[in-house]
Each structure stands twice: as C-alpha cells, then as structure tokens.
Coordinates of C-alpha atoms in Angstrom, one line a residue:
Chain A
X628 CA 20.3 22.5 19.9
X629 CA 19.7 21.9 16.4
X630 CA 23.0 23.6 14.3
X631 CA 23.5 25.8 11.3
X632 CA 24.9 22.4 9.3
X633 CA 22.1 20.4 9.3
X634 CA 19.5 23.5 7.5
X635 CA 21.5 22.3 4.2
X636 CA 18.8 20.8 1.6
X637 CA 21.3 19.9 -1.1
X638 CA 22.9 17.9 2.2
X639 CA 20.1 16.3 3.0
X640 CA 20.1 15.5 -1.0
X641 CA 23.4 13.8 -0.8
X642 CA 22.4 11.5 2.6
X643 CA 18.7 10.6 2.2
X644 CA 18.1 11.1 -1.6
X645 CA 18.3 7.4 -2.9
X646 CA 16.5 6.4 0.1
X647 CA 13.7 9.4 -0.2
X648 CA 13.5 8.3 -4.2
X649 CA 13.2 4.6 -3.4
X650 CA 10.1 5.1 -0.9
X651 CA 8.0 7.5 -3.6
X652 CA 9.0 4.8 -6.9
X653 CA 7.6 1.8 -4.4
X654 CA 4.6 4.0 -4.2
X655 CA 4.1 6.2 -7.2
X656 CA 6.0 3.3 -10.0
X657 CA 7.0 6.4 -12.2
X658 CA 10.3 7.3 -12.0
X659 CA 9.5 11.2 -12.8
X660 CA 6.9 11.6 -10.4
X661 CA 9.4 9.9 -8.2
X662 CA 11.8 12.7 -8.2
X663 CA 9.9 15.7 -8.3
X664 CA 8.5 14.7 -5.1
X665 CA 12.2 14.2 -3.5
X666 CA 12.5 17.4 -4.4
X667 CA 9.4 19.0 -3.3
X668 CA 9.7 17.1 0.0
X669 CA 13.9 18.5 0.5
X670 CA 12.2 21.9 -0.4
X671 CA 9.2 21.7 1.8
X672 CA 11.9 20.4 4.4
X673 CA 14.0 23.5 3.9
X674 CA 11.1 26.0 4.5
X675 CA 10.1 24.5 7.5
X676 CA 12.7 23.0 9.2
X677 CA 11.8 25.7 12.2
X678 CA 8.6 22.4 13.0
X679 CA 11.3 20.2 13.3
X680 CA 11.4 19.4 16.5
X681 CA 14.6 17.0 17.0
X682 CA 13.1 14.7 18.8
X683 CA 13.2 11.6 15.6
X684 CA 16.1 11.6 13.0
X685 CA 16.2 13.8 10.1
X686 CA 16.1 11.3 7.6
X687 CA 12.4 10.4 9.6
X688 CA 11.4 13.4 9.2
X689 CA 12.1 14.2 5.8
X690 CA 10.1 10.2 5.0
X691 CA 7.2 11.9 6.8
X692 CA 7.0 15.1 4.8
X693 CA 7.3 12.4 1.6
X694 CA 4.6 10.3 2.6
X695 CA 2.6 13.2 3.0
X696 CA 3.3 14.9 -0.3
X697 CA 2.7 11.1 -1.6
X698 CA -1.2 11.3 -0.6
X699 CA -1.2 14.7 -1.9
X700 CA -0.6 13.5 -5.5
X701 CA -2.9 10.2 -5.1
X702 CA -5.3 13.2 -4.0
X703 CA -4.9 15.1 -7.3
X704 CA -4.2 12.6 -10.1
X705 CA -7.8 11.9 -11.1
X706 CA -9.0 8.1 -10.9
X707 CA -9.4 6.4 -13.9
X708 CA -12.8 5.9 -14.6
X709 CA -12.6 2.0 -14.5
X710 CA -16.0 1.4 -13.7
X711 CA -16.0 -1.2 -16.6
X712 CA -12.9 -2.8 -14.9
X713 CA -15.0 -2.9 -11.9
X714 CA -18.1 -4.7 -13.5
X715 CA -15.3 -7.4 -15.3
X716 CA -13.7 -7.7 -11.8
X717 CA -17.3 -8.3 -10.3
X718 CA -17.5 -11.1 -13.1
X719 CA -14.6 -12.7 -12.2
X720 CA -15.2 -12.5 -8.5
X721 CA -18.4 -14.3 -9.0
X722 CA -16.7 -17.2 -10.5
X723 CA -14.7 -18.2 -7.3
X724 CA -17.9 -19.0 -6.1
X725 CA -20.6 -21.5 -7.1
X726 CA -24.2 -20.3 -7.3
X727 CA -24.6 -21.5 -3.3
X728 CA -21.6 -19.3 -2.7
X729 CA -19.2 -21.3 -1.4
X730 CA -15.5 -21.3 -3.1
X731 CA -15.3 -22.9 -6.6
X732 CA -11.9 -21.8 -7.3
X733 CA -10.4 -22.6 -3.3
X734 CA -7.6 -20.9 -1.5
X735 CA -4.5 -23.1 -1.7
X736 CA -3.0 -24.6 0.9
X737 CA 0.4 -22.1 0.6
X738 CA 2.4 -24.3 2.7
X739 CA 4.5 -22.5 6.1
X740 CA 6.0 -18.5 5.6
X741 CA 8.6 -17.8 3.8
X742 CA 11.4 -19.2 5.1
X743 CA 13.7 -16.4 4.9
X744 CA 14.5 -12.7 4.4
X745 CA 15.6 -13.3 0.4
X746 CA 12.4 -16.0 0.0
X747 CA 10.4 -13.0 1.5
X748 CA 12.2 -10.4 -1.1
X749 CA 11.2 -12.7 -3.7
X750 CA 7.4 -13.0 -3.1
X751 CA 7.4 -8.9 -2.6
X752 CA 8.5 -8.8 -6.1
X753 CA 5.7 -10.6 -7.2
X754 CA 3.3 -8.8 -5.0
X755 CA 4.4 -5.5 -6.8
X756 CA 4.4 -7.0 -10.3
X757 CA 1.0 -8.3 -9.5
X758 CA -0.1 -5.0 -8.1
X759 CA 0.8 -2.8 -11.1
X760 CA -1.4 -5.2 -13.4
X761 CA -4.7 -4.4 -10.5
X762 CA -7.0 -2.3 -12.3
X763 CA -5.7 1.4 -11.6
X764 CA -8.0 1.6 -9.1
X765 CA -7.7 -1.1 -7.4
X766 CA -4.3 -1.1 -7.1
X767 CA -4.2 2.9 -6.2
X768 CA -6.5 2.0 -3.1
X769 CA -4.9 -1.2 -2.0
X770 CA -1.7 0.8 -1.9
X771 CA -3.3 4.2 0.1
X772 CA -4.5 1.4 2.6
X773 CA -1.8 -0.7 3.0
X774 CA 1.4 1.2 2.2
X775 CA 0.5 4.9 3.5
X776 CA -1.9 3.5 6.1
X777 CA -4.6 5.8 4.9
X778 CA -7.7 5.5 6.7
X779 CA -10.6 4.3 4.7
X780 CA -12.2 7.6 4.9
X781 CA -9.3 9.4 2.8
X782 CA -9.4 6.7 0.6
X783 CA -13.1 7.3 0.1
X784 CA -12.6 11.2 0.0
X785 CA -10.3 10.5 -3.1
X786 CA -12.2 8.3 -5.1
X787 CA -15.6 10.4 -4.3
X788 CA -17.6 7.7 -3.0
X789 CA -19.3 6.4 0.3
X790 CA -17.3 4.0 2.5
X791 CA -19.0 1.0 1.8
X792 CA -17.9 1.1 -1.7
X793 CA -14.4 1.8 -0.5
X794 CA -15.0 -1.5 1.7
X795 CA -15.7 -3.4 -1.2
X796 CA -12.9 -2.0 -3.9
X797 CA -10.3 -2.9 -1.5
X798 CA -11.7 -6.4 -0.6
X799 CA -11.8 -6.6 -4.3
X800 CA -8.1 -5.7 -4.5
X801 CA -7.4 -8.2 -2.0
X802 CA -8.8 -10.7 -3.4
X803 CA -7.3 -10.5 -6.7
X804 CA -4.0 -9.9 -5.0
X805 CA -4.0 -12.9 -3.4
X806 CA -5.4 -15.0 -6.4
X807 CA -2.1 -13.5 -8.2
X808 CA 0.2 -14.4 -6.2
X809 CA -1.5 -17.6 -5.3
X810 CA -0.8 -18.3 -9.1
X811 CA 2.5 -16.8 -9.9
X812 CA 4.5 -17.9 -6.9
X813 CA 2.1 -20.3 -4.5
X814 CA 1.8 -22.7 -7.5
X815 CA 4.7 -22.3 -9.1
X816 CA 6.4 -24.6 -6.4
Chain B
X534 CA -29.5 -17.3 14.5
X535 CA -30.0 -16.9 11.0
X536 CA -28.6 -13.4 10.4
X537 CA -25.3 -14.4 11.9
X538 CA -25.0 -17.0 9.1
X539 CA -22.9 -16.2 6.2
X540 CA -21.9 -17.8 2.9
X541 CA -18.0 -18.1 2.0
X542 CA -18.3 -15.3 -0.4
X543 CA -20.0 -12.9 2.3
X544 CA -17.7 -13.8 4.8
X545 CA -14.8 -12.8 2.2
X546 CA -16.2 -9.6 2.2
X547 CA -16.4 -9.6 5.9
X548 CA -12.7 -10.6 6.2
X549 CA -11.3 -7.7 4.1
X550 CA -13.3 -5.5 5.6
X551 CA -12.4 -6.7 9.4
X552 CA -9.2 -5.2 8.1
X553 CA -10.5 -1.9 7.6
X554 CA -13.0 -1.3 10.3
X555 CA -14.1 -3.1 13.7
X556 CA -17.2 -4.8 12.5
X557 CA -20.2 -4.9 14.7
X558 CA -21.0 -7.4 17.1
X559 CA -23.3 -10.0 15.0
X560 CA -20.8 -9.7 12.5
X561 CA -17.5 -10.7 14.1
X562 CA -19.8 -13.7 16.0
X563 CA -20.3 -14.6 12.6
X564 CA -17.2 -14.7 11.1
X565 CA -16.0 -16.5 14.1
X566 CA -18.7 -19.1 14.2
X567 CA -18.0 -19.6 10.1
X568 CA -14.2 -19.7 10.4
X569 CA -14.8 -22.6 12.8
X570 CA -16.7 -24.8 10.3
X571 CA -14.8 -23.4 7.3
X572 CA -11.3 -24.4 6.4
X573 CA -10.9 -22.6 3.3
X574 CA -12.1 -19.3 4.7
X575 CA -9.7 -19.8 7.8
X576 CA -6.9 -20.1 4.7
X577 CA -8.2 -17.0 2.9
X578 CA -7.9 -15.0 6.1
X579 CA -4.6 -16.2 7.2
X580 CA -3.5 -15.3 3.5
X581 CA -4.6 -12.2 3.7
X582 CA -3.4 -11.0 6.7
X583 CA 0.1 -12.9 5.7
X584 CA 0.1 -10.5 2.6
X585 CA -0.6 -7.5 4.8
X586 CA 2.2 -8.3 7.5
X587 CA 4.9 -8.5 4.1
X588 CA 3.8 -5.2 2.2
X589 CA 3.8 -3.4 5.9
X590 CA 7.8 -4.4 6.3
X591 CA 8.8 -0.8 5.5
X592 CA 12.9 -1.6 5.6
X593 CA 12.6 -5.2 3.3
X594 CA 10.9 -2.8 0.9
X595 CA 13.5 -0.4 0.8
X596 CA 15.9 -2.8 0.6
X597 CA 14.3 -4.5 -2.3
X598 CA 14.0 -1.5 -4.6
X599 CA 18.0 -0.9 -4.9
X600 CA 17.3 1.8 -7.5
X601 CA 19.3 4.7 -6.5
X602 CA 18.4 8.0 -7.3
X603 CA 19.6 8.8 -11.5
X604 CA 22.1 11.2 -11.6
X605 CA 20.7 13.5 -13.9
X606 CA 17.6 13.9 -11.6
X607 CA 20.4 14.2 -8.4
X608 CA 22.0 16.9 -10.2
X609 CA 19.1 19.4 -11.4
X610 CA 17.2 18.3 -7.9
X611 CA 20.9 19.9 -6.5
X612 CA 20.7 22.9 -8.7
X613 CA 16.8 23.7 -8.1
X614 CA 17.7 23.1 -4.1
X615 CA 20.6 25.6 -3.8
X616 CA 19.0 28.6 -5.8
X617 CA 15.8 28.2 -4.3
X618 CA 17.2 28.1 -0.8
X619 CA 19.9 31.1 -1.9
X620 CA 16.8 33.0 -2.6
X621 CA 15.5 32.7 1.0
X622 CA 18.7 33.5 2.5
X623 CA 18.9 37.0 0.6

C-alpha cells in the first residue's frame, strides 16, 4: 500500500530535485527552462499520483513524467528556421567526399574505447560541447532521437516534415558529431 | 547487381539511417556487401554506433552534470509546490 508520506511534492523536491534538474539541463541546456519543468513535473506528479502504480521507484516515475514534459517543450518551442544552416551543412558534407563519392576527408582510425569511466566522462563533455555548437536543428533532433528515444516519426511531427527528411537531418547531425569530436578529442591525442 | 551498389557517401546515409529504421532488404545486402570492401565505412559505422552506446549511458550522464539544483529556484519551486498542493487539499 502506497502511504500518506510519500503524496508530499515539496518531499519529493528535497530527494529527487537535483537529480530531476540535472536530466532536463542535459536536455534543454537552459538553466530556466530547466527548473520550471522540475516543477511542472513535481506538480504534475502531485495531481496524479492516484496512476502511480508502485510497481518502479518514485524517483522513476517522477524521471518519466520529466521526459515526457521534456518532448512537450521540444514540441512547442518552434524550430529555427535554419534552412540556410542546412544548405551550408549540405556544403560541407559534400566536401568529405570527392566528386566519385568516396571519403576525401576519412574517418580516423580512433584507436580502442575509452579506457575508463572518467576517460568516458571526458569524451561526453566534448560530445555535449560539440552538440550545442550543431545547427539548432540539428542538434534539437539528434538529441529527441538519441537522448529521449523519440521515434523518428515524433521527430518528424515536430519539425513538420516527411520522414525521409528527418532520415537525412539526423544522418547530418551525426555526421558532424562525429567529425567534432573526431577533431577535438580523437586528434588531440 | 547494380542497385545494391553504393558509393561511400550513400552508404553514410544508409548507416545513419540503419539506426533509425530497419532498411529493406537490397539495402542492408548492400551495406553489408560495401562494408566488406570498405575500411573506412566499417570505421564510420563502428564510430557511430560507439557515439550512440556513450550518449545512451543514462547514469554517466547524470553523474557528469554535478550541477545541483540553485537554491533560489529550490526555494520558490518549494513555495509554488506547497500552496498549489494546500489548494487541493481544501
């Protein structure tokens, strides 16, 4: 039986906040929007703690309503219109090829995995640096995809366009992704 | 034969979006049949599903990003929480 103590938002503020606020800055990199959605989640959480169901820990299911009201917001703040980032992208795209298409500019070789938990810290700072310099959307998609584990089809739904454009914007984030890190950390060695 | 041949900049493509969708048949032949004459696109993939297995570590994120939640935003969050939820219980 769930008890009386554990309906407590302002509780549930004092155990899970940092971790709650921590999860939406990875994701939303603004420290405002950050903490109005801890508190929309602890609300949301307070009106409908009757769903919980017990069965995973609180602090699980407050990190689900979160991730939810994380989409929610990618949903409503309006995409940049970047096309023009899109078409300088394209351009430098094309040039790690050669006109037969084969790689001008070639993968590295980026030696074994990182060798430990604090080498693998490291790199993850420099994806995230790397990802906040993306083109907006780029980097909005790349993180609905791989953070949130949206399906391609929300991802499409919130940039308004057919799926094979959402193919090709996150195979475009990818690829510059790897090309940044390939320089700032794979190269620096 | 020929439509199961791909250049390294298609099978790029092909590779980010293998991670998105289960290609069709003739496509993942392809990639398969490229990957095995193509060392740089066997790196590129590798690389990219390297990068995909680090971002998905949920807990080495959280651990990473030590911010704690600023106090100022902990205490109106606190004072938002208890009379909103004071307000239900009248």
């Amino acid at each position: 039986m769930k008890n009386k103590e554990e309906h407590d938002a302002v509780q549930w503020l004092d155990l899970y906040g940092d971790a709650l606020y921590r999860f939406a800055l990875l994701r939303v990199q603004n420290s405002f929007t950050a903490e109005d959605l801890v508190q929309e989640t602890l609300l949301a959480a307070y009106k409908s703690y009757e769903n919980f169901s017990g069965k995973s820990t609180v602090k699980t299911w407050l990190t689900g309503i979160l991730k939810h009201k994380i989409l929610d917001y990618y949903r409503k703040t309006t995409p940049e219109h970047s096309d023009e980032n899109l078409d300088d992208f394209a351009g430098s795209m094309g040039s790690m090829f050669d006109t037969r298409e084969k790689w001008k500019i070639k993968p590295g070789d980026w030696g074994g995995d990182p060798k430990n938990v604090y080498q693998e810290k490291e790199l993850l700072s420099v994806i995230f640096a790397c990802l906040k310099n993306l083109p907006p959307r780029l980097s909005l998609a790349y993180r609905m995809r791989e953070m949130e584990g949206a399906t391609t089809k929300e991802i499409c739904e919130r940039f308004q366009t057919g799926e094979n454009n959402c193919w090709v914007i996150l195979h475009r984030a990818r690829a510059l992704l790897r090309r940044c890190l390939e320089i700032n950390w794979f190269q620096e060695k | 034969m020929r439509h199961w041949i791909f250049s390294c900049k298609q099978i790029s493509r092909l590779i980010s979006e293998s991670m998105d969708r289960k290609l069709p048949l003739s496509r993942r032949m392809g990639i398969r049949f490229h990957l095995m004459m193509c060392n740089l696109c066997r790196r590129y993939r590798k690389q990219l599903l390297f990068i995909r297995s680090l971002v998905k570590k949920n807990d080495l994120k959280n651990e990473f990003f030590c911010q704690a939640l600023p106090d100022d935003a902990r205490k109106r969050i606190k004072k938002e929480l208890s009379e909103k939820t004071k307000e239900e219980q009248e």
